[in-house]
Backbone as CSV, one residue per row, in Angstrom:
resi,resn,N_x,N_y,N_z,CA_x,CA_y,CA_z,C_x,C_y,C_z
1,UNK,8.321,20.480,60.508,8.375,19.040,60.504,8.353,18.505,59.056
2,UNK,7.576,19.154,58.205,7.512,18.732,56.800,8.860,18.929,56.103
3,UNK,9.534,20.020,56.425,10.824,20.292,55.790,11.857,19.243,56.181
4,UNK,11.854,18.847,57.457,12.827,17.863,57.922,12.623,16.512,57.256
5,UNK,11.361,16.140,57.041,11.079,14.857,56.398,10.992,14.965,54.878
6,UNK,11.027,16.182,54.365,10.955,16.387,52.923,9.612,16.002,52.324
7,UNK,8.534,16.337,53.019,7.187,15.958,52.579,6.436,17.194,52.115
8,UNK,5.903,17.122,50.896,5.055,18.200,50.402,3.615,17.882,50.794
9,UNK,2.868,18.911,51.127,1.481,18.715,51.553,0.614,18.361,50.353
10,UNK,-0.025,17.211,50.440,-0.946,16.761,49.402,-2.268,16.408,50.060
11,UNK,-3.309,16.370,49.267,-4.645,16.120,49.796,-5.199,14.808,49.255
12,UNK,-5.844,14.050,50.133,-6.500,12.814,49.720,-7.645,13.136,48.769
13,UNK,-8.252,14.301,48.936,-9.394,14.676,48.103,-9.012,14.906,46.641
14,UNK,-7.726,14.888,46.339,-7.284,15.037,44.948,-6.782,13.713,44.375
15,UNK,-7.206,12.602,44.972,-6.807,11.277,44.507,-8.051,10.463,44.178
16,UNK,-7.824,9.195,43.855,-8.951,8.316,43.542,-9.772,7.973,44.787
17,UNK,-9.270,8.258,45.966,-9.991,7.982,47.206,-10.884,9.122,47.656
18,UNK,-11.094,10.091,46.785,-11.860,11.293,47.129,-13.269,10.963,47.611
19,UNK,-13.984,10.119,46.869,-15.371,9.806,47.227,-15.450,9.057,48.551
20,UNK,-14.591,8.071,48.717,-14.591,7.303,49.965,-14.287,8.219,51.138
21,UNK,-13.270,9.044,50.983,-12.856,9.959,52.045,-13.993,10.900,52.431
22,UNK,-14.604,11.525,51.440,-15.677,12.482,51.724,-16.893,11.812,52.355
23,UNK,-17.291,10.647,51.850,-18.462,9.965,52.401,-18.219,9.482,53.832
24,UNK,-17.054,8.937,54.096,-16.772,8.460,55.458,-16.678,9.630,56.429
25,UNK,-16.019,10.717,56.024,-15.925,11.889,56.909,-17.310,12.473,57.188
26,UNK,-18.163,12.543,56.157,-19.527,13.031,56.346,-20.305,12.100,57.266
27,UNK,-20.165,10.805,57.067,-20.835,9.833,57.931,-20.381,9.940,59.377
28,UNK,-19.080,10.109,59.572,-18.563,10.258,60.930,-19.117,11.515,61.589
29,UNK,-19.209,12.594,60.835,-19.740,13.846,61.375,-21.217,13.712,61.735
30,UNK,-21.993,13.056,60.885,-23.418,12.860,61.167,-23.606,12.001,62.409
31,UNK,-22.853,10.908,62.508,-22.942,10.048,63.699,-22.530,10.827,64.943
32,UNK,-21.494,11.652,64.824,-21.052,12.465,65.960,-22.152,13.416,66.418
33,UNK,-22.787,14.099,65.476,-23.829,15.069,65.828,-25.043,14.371,66.427
34,UNK,-25.457,13.245,65.836,-26.603,12.507,66.384,-26.270,11.965,67.774
35,UNK,-25.067,11.458,67.951,-24.655,10.942,69.255,-24.449,12.028,70.290
36,UNK,-24.266,13.246,69.836,-24.050,14.366,70.745,-25.305,14.689,71.554
37,UNK,-26.466,14.445,70.975,-27.730,14.770,71.647,-27.872,14.026,72.973
38,UNK,-27.756,12.691,73.003,-27.869,12.025,74.311,-26.704,12.333,75.251
39,UNK,-25.526,12.544,74.694,-24.372,12.844,75.546,-24.591,14.156,76.285
40,UNK,-25.050,15.175,75.573,-25.281,16.478,76.198,-26.444,16.398,77.179
41,UNK,-27.499,15.678,76.829,-28.654,15.605,77.727,-28.339,14.803,78.986
42,UNK,-27.465,13.825,78.894,-27.119,13.021,80.064,-26.063,13.684,80.941
43,UNK,-25.150,14.402,80.325,-23.980,14.861,81.067,-23.864,16.371,81.184
44,UNK,-24.544,17.131,80.363,-24.496,18.589,80.387,-23.065,19.127,80.336
45,UNK,-22.330,18.740,79.329,-20.969,19.207,79.062,-19.992,18.890,80.195
46,UNK,-20.116,17.741,80.742,-19.185,17.317,81.778,-18.130,16.387,81.211
47,UNK,-17.761,15.421,82.007,-16.689,14.508,81.639,-17.059,13.611,80.458
48,UNK,-18.296,13.171,80.402,-18.734,12.320,79.296,-18.621,13.048,77.964
49,UNK,-18.972,14.316,77.931,-18.853,15.114,76.701,-17.400,15.194,76.253
50,UNK,-16.498,15.420,77.194,-15.078,15.501,76.861,-14.591,14.202,76.229
51,UNK,-14.924,13.070,76.838,-14.465,11.793,76.309,-15.117,11.458,74.976
52,UNK,-16.355,11.884,74.788,-17.035,11.681,73.509,-16.334,12.476,72.403
53,UNK,-16.044,13.732,72.675,-15.333,14.575,71.715,-13.929,14.031,71.449
54,UNK,-13.272,13.614,72.495,-11.932,13.049,72.409,-11.935,11.802,71.519
55,UNK,-12.914,10.933,71.694,-13.032,9.716,70.883,-13.256,10.049,69.417
56,UNK,-14.102,11.036,69.162,-14.352,11.446,67.775,-13.072,11.960,67.122
57,UNK,-12.323,12.778,67.833,-11.077,13.314,67.274,-10.060,12.209,67.000
58,UNK,-9.983,11.230,67.885,-9.071,10.105,67.681,-9.454,9.329,66.427
59,UNK,-10.738,8.992,66.301,-11.189,8.240,65.129,-10.998,9.032,63.839
60,UNK,-11.296,10.303,63.879,-11.171,11.142,62.692,-9.715,11.246,62.237
61,UNK,-8.819,11.471,63.164,-7.402,11.585,62.807,-6.806,10.247,62.389
62,UNK,-7.240,9.165,63.015,-6.769,7.842,62.608,-7.231,7.537,61.185
63,UNK,-8.461,7.900,60.862,-8.965,7.700,59.502,-8.180,8.549,58.502
64,UNK,-7.889,9.789,58.852,-7.092,10.651,57.968,-5.718,10.035,57.690
65,UNK,-5.059,9.557,58.737,-3.734,8.957,58.567,-3.817,7.704,57.696
66,UNK,-4.849,6.890,57.901,-5.015,5.690,57.084,-5.225,6.045,55.616
67,UNK,-6.081,7.018,55.349,-6.359,7.411,53.966,-5.116,8.017,53.305
68,UNK,-4.327,8.759,54.054,-3.084,9.301,53.508,-2.115,8.173,53.177
69,UNK,-2.034,7.191,54.041,-1.155,6.050,53.798,-1.612,5.263,52.572
70,UNK,-2.910,5.088,52.445,-3.470,4.267,51.371,-3.424,4.963,50.007
71,UNK,-3.757,6.241,49.945,-3.961,6.897,48.657,-2.867,7.877,48.232
72,UNK,-2.045,8.325,49.131,-0.955,9.225,48.737,0.314,8.398,48.552
73,UNK,0.470,7.879,47.353,1.591,6.988,47.061,2.922,7.734,47.141
74,UNK,3.913,7.013,47.621,5.269,7.552,47.758,5.300,8.839,48.580
75,UNK,4.451,8.898,49.580,4.415,10.070,50.455,4.461,9.602,51.901
76,UNK,5.145,10.336,52.699,5.220,10.026,54.131,4.363,10.994,54.939
77,UNK,3.365,11.572,54.300,2.511,12.543,54.981,1.769,11.918,56.161
78,UNK,1.432,10.633,56.051,0.740,9.968,57.150,1.600,9.926,58.407
79,UNK,2.914,9.936,58.245,3.808,9.958,59.408,3.655,11.283,60.143
80,UNK,3.575,12.371,59.396,3.401,13.692,60.003,2.046,13.786,60.685
81,UNK,1.001,13.299,60.010,-0.338,13.311,60.602,-0.353,12.514,61.899
82,UNK,0.266,11.344,61.888,0.305,10.506,63.088,1.120,11.157,64.200
83,UNK,2.241,11.763,63.854,3.080,12.416,64.861,2.355,13.594,65.500
84,UNK,1.702,14.405,64.683,0.940,15.532,65.232,-0.226,15.045,66.081
85,UNK,-0.815,13.931,65.684,-1.907,13.343,66.446,-1.409,12.891,67.822
86,UNK,-0.258,12.255,67.873,0.307,11.800,69.152,0.662,12.996,70.035
87,UNK,1.212,14.047,69.452,1.542,15.252,70.223,0.276,15.886,70.787
88,UNK,-0.753,16.001,69.966,-2.028,16.560,70.430,-2.674,15.700,71.497
89,UNK,-2.646,14.391,71.303,-3.204,13.458,72.279,-2.476,13.573,73.612
90,UNK,-1.160,13.623,73.560,-0.365,13.748,74.786,-0.665,15.057,75.506
91,UNK,-0.783,16.128,74.750,-1.090,17.428,75.340,-2.448,17.414,76.027
92,UNK,-3.434,16.830,75.363,-4.773,16.766,75.958,-4.784,15.911,77.220
93,UNK,-4.079,14.789,77.195,-4.049,13.919,78.370,-3.320,14.579,79.535
94,UNK,-2.241,15.290,79.250,-1.538,16.023,80.310,-2.459,17.077,80.901
95,UNK,-3.172,17.776,80.049,-4.105,18.798,80.524,-5.181,18.193,81.417
96,UNK,-5.732,17.066,81.007,-6.833,16.454,81.759,-6.354,15.856,83.071
97,UNK,-5.272,15.081,83.034,-4.884,14.322,84.217,-3.888,15.034,85.125
98,UNK,-3.145,15.988,84.614,-2.138,16.654,85.435,-2.590,18.044,85.869
99,UNK,-3.118,18.805,84.949,-3.438,20.198,85.249,-4.815,20.395,85.875
100,UNK,-5.643,19.380,85.870,-6.961,19.544,86.504,-7.070,18.738,87.762
């Protein structure tokens, strides 16, 4: 996909947005882990756990795409991130609603 769009892989962590990116990702991970405790105790790895994990992945990937758009100038890498996110989201939804 990168070859077709002519996009070289670059990292947000090598730009001026490095600190913001790292702090927000760390904050999201801490909130996820703290929020995991009541989710697991209430649901014991059932449907609520799946949707909680699913929500975290959506927010994390949306943040990645936003940071790529904002800090990787003259790059279309955020398009690839968003496209892969949509493909992954579609696959997960098909698995949940069709195959189960």
